[in-house]
PDB file of C-alpha atoms in Angstrom:
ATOM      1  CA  UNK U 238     160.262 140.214  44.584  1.00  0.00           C
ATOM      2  CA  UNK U 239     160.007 138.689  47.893  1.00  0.00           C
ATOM      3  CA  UNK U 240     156.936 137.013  46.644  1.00  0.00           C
ATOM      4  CA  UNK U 241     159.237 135.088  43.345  1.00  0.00           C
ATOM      5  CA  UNK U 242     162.149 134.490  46.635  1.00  0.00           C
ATOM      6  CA  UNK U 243     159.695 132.392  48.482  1.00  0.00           C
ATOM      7  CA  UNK U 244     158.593 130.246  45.445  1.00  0.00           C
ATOM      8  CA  UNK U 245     162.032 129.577  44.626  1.00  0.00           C
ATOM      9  CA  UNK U 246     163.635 128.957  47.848  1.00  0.00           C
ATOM     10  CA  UNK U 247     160.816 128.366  49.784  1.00  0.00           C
ATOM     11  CA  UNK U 248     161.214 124.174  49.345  1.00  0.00           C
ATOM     12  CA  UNK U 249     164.863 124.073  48.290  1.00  0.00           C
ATOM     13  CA  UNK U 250     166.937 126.475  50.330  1.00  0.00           C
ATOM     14  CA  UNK U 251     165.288 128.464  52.758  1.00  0.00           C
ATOM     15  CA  UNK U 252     167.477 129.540  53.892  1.00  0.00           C
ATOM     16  CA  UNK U 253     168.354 132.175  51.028  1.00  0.00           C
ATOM     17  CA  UNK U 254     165.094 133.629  52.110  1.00  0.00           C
ATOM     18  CA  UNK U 255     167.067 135.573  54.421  1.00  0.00           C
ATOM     19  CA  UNK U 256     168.807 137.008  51.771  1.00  0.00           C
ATOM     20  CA  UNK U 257     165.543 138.910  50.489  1.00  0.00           C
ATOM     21  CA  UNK U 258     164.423 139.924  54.173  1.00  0.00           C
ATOM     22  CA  UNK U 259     161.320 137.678  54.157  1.00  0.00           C
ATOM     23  CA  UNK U 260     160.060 137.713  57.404  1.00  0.00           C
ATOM     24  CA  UNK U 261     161.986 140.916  58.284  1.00  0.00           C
ATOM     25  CA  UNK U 262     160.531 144.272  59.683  1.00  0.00           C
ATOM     26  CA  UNK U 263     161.486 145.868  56.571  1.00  0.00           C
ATOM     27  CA  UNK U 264     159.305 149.034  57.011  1.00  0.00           C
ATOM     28  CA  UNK U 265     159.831 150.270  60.502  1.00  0.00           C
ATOM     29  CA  UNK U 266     161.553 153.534  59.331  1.00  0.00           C
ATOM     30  CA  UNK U 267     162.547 155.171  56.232  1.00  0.00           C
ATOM     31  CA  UNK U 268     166.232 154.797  55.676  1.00  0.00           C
ATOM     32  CA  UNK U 269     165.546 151.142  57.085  1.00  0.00           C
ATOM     33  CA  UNK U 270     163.360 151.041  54.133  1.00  0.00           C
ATOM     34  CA  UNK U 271     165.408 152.283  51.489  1.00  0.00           C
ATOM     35  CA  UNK U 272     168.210 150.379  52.305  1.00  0.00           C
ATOM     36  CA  UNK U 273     166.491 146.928  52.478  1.00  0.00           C
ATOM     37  CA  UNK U 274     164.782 147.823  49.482  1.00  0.00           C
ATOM     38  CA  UNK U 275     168.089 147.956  47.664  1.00  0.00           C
ATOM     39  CA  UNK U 276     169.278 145.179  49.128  1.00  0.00           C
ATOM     40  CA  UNK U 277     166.174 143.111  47.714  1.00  0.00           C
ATOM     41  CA  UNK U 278     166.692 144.587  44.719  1.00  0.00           C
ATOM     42  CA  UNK U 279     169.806 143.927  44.372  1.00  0.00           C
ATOM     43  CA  UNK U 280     169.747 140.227  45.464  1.00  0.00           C
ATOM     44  CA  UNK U 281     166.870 139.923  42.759  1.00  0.00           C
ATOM     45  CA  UNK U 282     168.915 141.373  39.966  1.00  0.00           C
ATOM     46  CA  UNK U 283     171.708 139.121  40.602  1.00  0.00           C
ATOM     47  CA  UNK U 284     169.673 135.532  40.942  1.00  0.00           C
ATOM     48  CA  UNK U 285     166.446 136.940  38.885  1.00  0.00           C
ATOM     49  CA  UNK U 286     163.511 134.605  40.316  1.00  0.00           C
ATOM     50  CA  UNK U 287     160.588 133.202  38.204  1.00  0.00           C
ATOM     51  CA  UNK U 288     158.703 137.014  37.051  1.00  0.00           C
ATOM     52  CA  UNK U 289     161.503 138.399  38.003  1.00  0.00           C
ATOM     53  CA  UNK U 290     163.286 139.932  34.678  1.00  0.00           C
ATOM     54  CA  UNK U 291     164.885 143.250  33.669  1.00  0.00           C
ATOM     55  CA  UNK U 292     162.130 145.353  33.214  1.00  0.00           C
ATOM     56  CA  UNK U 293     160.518 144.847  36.451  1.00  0.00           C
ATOM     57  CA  UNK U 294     164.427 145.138  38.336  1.00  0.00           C
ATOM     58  CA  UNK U 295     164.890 148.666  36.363  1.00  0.00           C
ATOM     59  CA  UNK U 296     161.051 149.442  37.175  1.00  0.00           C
ATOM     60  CA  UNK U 297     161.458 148.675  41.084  1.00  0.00           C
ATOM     61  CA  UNK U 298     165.017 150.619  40.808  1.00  0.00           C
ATOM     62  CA  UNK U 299     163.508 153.386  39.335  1.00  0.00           C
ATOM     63  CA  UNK U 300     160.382 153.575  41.919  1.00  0.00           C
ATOM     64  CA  UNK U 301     162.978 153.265  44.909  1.00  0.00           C
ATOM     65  CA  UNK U 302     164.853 156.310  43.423  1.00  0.00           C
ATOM     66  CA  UNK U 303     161.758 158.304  43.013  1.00  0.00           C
ATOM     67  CA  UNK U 304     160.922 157.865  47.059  1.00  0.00           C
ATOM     68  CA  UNK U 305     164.686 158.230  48.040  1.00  0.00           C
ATOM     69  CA  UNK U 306     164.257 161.234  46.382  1.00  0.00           C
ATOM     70  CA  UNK U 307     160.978 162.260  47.824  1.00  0.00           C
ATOM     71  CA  UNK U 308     162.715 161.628  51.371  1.00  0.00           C
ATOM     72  CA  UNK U 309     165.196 164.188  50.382  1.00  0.00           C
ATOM     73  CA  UNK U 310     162.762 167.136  49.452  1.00  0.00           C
ATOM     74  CA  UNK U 311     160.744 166.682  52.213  1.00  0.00           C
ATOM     75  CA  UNK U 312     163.802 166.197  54.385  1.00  0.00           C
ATOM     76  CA  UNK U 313     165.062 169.986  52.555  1.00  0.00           C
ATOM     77  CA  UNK U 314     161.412 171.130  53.047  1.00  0.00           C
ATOM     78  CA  UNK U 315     161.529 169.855  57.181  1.00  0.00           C
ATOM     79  CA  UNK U 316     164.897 171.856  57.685  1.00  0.00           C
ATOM     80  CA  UNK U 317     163.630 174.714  56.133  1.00  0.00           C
ATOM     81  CA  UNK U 318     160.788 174.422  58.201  1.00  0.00           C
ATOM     82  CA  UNK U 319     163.021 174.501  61.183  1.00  0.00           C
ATOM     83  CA  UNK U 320     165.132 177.139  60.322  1.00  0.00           C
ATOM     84  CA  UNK U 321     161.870 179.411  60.015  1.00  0.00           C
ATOM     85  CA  UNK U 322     160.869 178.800  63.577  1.00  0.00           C
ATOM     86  CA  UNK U 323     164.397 179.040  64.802  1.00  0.00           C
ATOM     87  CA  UNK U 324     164.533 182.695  63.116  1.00  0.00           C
ATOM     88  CA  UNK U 325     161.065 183.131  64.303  1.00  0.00           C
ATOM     89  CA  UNK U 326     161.847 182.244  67.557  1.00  0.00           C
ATOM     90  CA  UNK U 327     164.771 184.494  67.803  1.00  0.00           C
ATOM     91  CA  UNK U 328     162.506 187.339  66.376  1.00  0.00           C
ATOM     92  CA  UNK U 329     160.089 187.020  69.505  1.00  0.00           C
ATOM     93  CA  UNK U 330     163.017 187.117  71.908  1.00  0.00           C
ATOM     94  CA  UNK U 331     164.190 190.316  70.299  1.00  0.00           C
ATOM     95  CA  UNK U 332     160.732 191.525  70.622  1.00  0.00           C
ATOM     96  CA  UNK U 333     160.217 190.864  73.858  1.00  0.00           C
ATOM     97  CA  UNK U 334     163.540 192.964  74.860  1.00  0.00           C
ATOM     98  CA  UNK U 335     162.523 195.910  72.940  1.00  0.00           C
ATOM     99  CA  UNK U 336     159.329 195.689  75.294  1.00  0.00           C
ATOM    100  CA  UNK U 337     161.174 195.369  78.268  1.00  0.00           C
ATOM    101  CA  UNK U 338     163.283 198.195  76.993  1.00  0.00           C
ATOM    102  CA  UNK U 339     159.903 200.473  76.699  1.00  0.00           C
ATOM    103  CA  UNK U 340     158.835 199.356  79.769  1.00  0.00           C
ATOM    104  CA  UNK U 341     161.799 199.988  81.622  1.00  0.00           C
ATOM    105  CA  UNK U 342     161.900 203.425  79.950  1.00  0.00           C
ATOM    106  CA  UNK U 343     158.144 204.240  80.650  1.00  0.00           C
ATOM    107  CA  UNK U 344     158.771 203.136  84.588  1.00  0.00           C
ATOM    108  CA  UNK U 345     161.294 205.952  84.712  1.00  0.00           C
ATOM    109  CA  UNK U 346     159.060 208.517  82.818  1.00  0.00           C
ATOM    110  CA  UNK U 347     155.927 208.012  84.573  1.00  0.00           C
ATOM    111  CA  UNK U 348     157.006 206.364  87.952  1.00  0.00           C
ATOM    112  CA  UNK U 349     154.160 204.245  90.380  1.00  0.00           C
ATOM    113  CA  UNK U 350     152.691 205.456  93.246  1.00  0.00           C
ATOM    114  CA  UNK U 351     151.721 208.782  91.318  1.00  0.00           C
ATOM    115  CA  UNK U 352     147.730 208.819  91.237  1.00  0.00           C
ATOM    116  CA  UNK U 353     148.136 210.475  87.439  1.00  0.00           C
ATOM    117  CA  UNK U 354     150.511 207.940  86.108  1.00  0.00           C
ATOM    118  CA  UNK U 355     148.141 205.169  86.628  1.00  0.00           C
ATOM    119  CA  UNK U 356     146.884 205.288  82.901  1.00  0.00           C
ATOM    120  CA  UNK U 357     149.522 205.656  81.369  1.00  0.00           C
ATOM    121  CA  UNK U 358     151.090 202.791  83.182  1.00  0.00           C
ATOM    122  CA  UNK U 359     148.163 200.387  82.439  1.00  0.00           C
ATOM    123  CA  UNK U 360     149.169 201.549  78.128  1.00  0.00           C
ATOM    124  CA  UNK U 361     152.707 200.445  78.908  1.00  0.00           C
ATOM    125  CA  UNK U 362     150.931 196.984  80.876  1.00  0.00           C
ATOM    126  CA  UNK U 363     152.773 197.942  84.022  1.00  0.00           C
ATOM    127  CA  UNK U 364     151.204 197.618  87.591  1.00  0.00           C
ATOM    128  CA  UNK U 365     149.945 201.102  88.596  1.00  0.00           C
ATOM    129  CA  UNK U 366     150.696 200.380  92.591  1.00  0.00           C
ATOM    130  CA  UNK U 367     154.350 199.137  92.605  1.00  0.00           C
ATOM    131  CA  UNK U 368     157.807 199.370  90.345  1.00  0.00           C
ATOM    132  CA  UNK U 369     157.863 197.614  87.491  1.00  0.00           C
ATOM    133  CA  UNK U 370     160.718 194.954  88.405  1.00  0.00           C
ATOM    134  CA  UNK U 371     162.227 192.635  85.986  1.00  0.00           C
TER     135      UNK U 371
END
């Protein structure tokens, strides 16, 4: 489309270039993208350059919807993604208190500095010399 833009305006008004981003950084993110690709679109369907006729308006129109709507799933797919790690996240923090818990409960049971507590201290990963401090 931008192509049919710069052979009609190209010699007579370039200025209406502008109108169908030529020259523009068109690309540099996604919802840049969509949006200037409607905008083309759009400016095409209204002054419909040489090539430029209905089919090939609804078949651009229908491609741009089909990646808008790609963007979405993987945008749904992404937050879901998130959400996982956040509750798997939250799962190894809850984890990692219940150890603490045993570990606090295991320093009572089988305190240091008792020669015959050392192995079971070393099952429970605390130091066999000196309290287990938090």
């Amino acid at each position: 489309m931008q192509t049919a833009a710069r052979r009609l305006h190209r010699n007579t008004e370039p200025e209406k270039l502008n109108n169908y981003l030529v020259g523009e950084r068109i690309a540099s993110n996604r919802p840049m993208l969509e949006q200037s690709a409607q905008t083309i679109v759009d400016k095409a369907n209204e002054e419909r350059p040489p090539g430029i006729n209905t089919d090939v308006i609804e078949r651009v129109g229908g491609e741009r919807a089909a990646y808008v709507q790609a963007g979405v799933a993987q945008e749904s797919e992404e937050s879901r993604a998130q959400r996982e790690r956040a509750q798997r996240d939250a799962m190894v923090e809850e984890i990692k208190r219940g150890r603490m818990d045993i570990q606090l409960a295991a320093e009572g049971l089988w305190p240091s500095g008792v020669a015959t507590n050392e192995g079971v201290r070393g099952e429970f990963k605390l130091p066999p010399n000196r309290p287990f401090v938090v």
